[in-house]
CSV table of C-alpha atoms and ligand atoms in Angstrom, one decimal:
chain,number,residue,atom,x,y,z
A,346,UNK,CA,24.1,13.4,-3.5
A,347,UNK,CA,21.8,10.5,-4.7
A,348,UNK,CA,19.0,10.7,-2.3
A,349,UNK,CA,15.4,10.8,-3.9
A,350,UNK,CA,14.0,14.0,-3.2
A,351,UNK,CA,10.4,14.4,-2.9
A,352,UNK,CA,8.6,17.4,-3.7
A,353,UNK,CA,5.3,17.9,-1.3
A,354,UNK,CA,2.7,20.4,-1.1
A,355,UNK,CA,-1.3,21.4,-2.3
A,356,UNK,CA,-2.7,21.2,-5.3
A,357,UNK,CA,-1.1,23.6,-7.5
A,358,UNK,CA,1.9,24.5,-5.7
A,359,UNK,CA,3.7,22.9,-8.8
A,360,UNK,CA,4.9,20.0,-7.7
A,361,UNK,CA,5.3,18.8,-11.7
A,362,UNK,CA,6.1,21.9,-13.2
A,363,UNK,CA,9.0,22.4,-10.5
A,364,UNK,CA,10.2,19.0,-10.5
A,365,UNK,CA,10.7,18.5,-14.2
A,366,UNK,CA,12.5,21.7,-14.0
A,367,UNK,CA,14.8,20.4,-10.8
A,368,UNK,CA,15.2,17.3,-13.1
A,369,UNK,CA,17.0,19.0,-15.7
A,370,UNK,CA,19.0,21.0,-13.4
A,371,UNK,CA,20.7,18.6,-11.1
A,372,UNK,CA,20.0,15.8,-13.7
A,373,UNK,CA,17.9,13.4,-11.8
A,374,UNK,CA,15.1,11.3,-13.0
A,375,UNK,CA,11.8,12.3,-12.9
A,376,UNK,CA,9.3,10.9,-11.7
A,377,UNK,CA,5.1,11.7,-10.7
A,378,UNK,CA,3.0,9.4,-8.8
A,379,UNK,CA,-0.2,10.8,-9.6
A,380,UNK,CA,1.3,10.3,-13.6
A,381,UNK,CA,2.5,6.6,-12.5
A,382,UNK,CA,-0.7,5.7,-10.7
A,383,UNK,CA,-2.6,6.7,-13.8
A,384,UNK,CA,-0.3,5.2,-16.6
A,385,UNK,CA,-0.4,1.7,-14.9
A,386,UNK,CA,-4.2,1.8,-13.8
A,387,UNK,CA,-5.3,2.8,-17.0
A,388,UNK,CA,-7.3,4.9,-15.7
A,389,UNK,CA,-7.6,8.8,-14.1
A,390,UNK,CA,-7.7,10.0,-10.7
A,391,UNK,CA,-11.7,10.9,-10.8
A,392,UNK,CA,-12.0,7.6,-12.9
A,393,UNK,CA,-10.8,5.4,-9.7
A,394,UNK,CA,-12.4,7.8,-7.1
A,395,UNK,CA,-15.4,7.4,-9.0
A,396,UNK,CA,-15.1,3.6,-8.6
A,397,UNK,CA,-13.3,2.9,-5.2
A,398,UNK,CA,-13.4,6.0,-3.2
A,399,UNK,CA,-10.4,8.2,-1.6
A,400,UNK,CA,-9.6,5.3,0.2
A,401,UNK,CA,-9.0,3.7,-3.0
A,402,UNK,CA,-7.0,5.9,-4.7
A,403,UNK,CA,-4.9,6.4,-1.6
A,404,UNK,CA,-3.7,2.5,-1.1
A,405,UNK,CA,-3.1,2.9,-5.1
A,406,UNK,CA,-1.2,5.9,-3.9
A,407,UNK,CA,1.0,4.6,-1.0
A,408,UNK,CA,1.9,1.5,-3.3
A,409,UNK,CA,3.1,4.2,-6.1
A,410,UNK,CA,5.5,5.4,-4.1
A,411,UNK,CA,7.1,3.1,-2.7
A,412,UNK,CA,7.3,1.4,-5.9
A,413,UNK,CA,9.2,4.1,-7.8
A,414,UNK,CA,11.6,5.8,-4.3
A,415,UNK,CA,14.7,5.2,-6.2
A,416,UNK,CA,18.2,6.8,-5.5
A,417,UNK,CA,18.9,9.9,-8.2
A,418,UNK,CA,15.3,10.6,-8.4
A,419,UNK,CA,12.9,13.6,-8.1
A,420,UNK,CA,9.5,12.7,-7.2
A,421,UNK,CA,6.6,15.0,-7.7
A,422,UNK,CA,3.9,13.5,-5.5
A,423,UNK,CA,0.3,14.0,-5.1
A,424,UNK,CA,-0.9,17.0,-2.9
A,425,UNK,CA,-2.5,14.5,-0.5
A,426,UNK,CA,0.3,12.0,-0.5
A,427,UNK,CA,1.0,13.7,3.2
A,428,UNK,CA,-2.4,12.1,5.0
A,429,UNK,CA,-0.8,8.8,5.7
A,430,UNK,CA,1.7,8.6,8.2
A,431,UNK,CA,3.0,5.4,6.8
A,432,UNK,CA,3.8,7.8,3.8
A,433,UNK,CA,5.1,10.5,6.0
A,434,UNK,CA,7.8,8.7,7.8
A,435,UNK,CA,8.9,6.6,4.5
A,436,UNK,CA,9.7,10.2,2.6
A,437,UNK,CA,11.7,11.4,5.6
A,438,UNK,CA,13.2,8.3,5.9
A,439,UNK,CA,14.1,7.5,2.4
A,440,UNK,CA,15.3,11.0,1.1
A,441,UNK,CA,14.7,14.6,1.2
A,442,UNK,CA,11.6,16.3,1.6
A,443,UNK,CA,11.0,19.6,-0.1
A,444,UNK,CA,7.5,21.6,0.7
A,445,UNK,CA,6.5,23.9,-2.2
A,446,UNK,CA,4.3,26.5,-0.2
A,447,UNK,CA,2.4,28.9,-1.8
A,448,UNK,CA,-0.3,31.0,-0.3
A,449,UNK,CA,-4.2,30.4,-0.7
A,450,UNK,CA,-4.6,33.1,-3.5
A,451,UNK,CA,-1.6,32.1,-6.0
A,452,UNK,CA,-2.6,28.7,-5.3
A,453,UNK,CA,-6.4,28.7,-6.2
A,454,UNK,CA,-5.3,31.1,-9.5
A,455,UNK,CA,-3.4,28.4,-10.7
A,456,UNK,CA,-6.3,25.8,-10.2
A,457,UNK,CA,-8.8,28.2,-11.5
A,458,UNK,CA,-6.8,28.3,-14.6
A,459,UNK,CA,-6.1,25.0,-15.0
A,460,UNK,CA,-8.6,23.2,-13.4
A,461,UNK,CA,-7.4,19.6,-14.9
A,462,UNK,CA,-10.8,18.0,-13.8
A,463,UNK,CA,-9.6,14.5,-14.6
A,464,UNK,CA,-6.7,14.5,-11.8
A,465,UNK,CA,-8.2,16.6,-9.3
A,466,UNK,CA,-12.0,15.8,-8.9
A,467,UNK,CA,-13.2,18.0,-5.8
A,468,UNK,CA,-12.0,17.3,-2.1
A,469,UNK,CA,-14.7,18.5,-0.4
A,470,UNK,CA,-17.6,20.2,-3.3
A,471,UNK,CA,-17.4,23.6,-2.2
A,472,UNK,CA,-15.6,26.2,-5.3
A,473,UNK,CA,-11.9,26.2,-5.8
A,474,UNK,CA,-10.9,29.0,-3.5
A,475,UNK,CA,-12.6,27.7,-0.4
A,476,UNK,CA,-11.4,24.2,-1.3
A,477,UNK,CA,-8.4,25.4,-1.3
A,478,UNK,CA,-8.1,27.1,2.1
A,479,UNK,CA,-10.0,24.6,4.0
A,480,UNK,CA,-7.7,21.7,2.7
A,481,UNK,CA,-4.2,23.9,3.5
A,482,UNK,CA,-5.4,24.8,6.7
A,483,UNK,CA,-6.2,21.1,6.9
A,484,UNK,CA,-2.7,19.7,5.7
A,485,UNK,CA,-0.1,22.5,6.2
A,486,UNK,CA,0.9,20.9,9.4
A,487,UNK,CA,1.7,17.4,8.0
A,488,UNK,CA,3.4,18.9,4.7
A,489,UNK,CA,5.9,21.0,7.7
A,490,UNK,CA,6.2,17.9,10.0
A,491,UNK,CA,6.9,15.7,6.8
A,492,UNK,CA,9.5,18.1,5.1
A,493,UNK,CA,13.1,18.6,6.0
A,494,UNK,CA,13.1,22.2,4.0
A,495,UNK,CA,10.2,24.7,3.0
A,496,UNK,CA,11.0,26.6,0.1
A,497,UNK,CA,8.6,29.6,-1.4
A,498,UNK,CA,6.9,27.8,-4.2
A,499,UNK,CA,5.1,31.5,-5.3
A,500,UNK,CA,8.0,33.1,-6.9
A,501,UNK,CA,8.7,32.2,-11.0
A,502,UNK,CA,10.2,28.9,-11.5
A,503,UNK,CA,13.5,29.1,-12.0
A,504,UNK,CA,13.5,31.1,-8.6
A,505,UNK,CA,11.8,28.1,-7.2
A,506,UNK,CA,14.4,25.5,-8.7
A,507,UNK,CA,17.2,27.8,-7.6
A,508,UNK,CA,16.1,27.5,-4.1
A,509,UNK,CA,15.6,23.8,-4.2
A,510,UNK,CA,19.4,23.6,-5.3
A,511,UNK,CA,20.4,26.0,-2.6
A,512,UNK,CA,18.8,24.4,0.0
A,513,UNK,CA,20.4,21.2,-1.4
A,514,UNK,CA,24.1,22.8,-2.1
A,515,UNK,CA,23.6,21.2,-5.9
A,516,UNK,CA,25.4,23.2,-8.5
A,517,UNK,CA,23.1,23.8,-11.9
A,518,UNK,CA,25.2,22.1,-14.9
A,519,UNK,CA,23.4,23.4,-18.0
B,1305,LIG,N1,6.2,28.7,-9.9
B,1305,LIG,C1,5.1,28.7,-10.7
B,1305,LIG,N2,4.8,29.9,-11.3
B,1305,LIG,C2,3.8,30.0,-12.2
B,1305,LIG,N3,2.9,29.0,-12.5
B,1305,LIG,C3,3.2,27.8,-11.9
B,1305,LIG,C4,4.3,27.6,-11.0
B,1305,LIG,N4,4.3,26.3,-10.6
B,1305,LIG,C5,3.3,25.7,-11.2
B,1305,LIG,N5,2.6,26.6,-12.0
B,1305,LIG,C6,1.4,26.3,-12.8
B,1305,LIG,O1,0.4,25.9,-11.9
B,1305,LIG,C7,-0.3,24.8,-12.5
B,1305,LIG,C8,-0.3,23.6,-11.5
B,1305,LIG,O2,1.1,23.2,-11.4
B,1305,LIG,P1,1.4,21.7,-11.1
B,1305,LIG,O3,0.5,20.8,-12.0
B,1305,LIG,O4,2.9,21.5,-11.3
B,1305,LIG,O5,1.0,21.5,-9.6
B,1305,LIG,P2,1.1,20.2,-8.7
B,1305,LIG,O6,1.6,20.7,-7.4
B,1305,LIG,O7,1.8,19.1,-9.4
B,1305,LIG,O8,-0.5,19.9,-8.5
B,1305,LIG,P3,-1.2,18.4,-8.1
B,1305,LIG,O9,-1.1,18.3,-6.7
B,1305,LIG,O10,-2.6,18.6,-8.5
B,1305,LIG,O11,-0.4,17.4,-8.9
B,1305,LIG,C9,0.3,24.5,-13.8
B,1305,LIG,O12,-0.5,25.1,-14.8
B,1305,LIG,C10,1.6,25.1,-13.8
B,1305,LIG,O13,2.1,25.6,-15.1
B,1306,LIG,O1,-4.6,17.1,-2.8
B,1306,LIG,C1,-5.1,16.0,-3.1
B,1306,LIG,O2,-5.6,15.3,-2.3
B,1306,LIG,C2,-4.8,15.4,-4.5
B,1306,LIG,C3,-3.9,16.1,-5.3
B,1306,LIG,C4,-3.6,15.5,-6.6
B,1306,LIG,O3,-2.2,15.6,-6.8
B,1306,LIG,C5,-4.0,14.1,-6.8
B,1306,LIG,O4,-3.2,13.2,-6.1
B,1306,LIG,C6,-5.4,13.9,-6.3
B,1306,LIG,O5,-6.3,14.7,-7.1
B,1306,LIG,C7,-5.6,14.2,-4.8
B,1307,LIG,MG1,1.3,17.2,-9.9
């Protein structure tokens, strides 16, 4: 199998973390489009929402996907990448689309401990824990609609990658 696979779900759900990991496992290329958007803009995500808004950041977004969907490719992509339906129906067309869920509490633990200011200034101003439930009861919908499998995304790593590759049928080659 060659298809890209994209790795959706909220802030924190490990979307990186997992996908570098999946990378190595079922040696893909990796690939982040919140890391991709920043490398080529020069700039971070609360520098360009600072200067053009979420609507902004968002084109920059769309235009960062489409840009690096390439065959043999895992792409981690930004938590919100699920808002536009133009986005939606290019994932499930292009590849397959893995939701990391994780609940409110292991999610908002992560965040709290590493915050990483610079790539996720606030959604909506209120503290991380609230943030966090309002936007996933917000966007769990649209993450489910958008993905073709759900996999636990609370459980250690590797578990997490093992599930990806089950759900998959890869084999691991170490
Ligand atoms: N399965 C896991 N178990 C424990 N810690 C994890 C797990 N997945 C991710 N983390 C940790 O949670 C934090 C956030 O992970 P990561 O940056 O991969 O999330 P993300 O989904 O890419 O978030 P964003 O949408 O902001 O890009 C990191 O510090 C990472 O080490
Ligand atoms: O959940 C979101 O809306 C976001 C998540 C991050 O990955 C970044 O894409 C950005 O901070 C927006
Ligand atoms: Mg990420």
């Amino acid at each position: 199998m060659t298809q890209p696979i994209f790795l959706i779900g909220a802030r924190g759900c490990g979307k990186t973390t997992i996908g570098q990991a999946l990378t190595r496992a079922c040696h893909f290329q990796f690939v982040d489009t919140d890391q991709v958007l920043q490398q080529r803009s020069g700039l971070s995500v609360a520098d360009i929402v600072a200067a053009e808004g979420w609507q902004g950041f968002r084109a920059r977004e769309t235009e960062t996907l489409m840009s690096v969907t390439a065959p043999g490719t895992v792409i981690a992509t930004g938590g919100g990448i699920i808002l536009a339906p133009v986005n939606r129906e290019f994932m499930r067309q292009s590849g397959v689309v893995i939701y990391l869920n994780a609940p409110v509490p292991v999610l908002a633990g992560r965040l709290e401990a590493f915050p990483e200011a610079d790539q996720r200034p606030t959604l909506t101003g209120k503290p991380i824990s609230e943030e966090v439930a309002d936007v996933l009861a917000q966007r769990d919908a649209l993450y489910r609609e958008t993905a073709h499998y759900v996999v636990d995304a609370s459980t250690a790593p590797e578990r997490v990658v093992t599930q990806i590759l089950d759900v998959l049928h890869l084999a691991t080659v170490s």
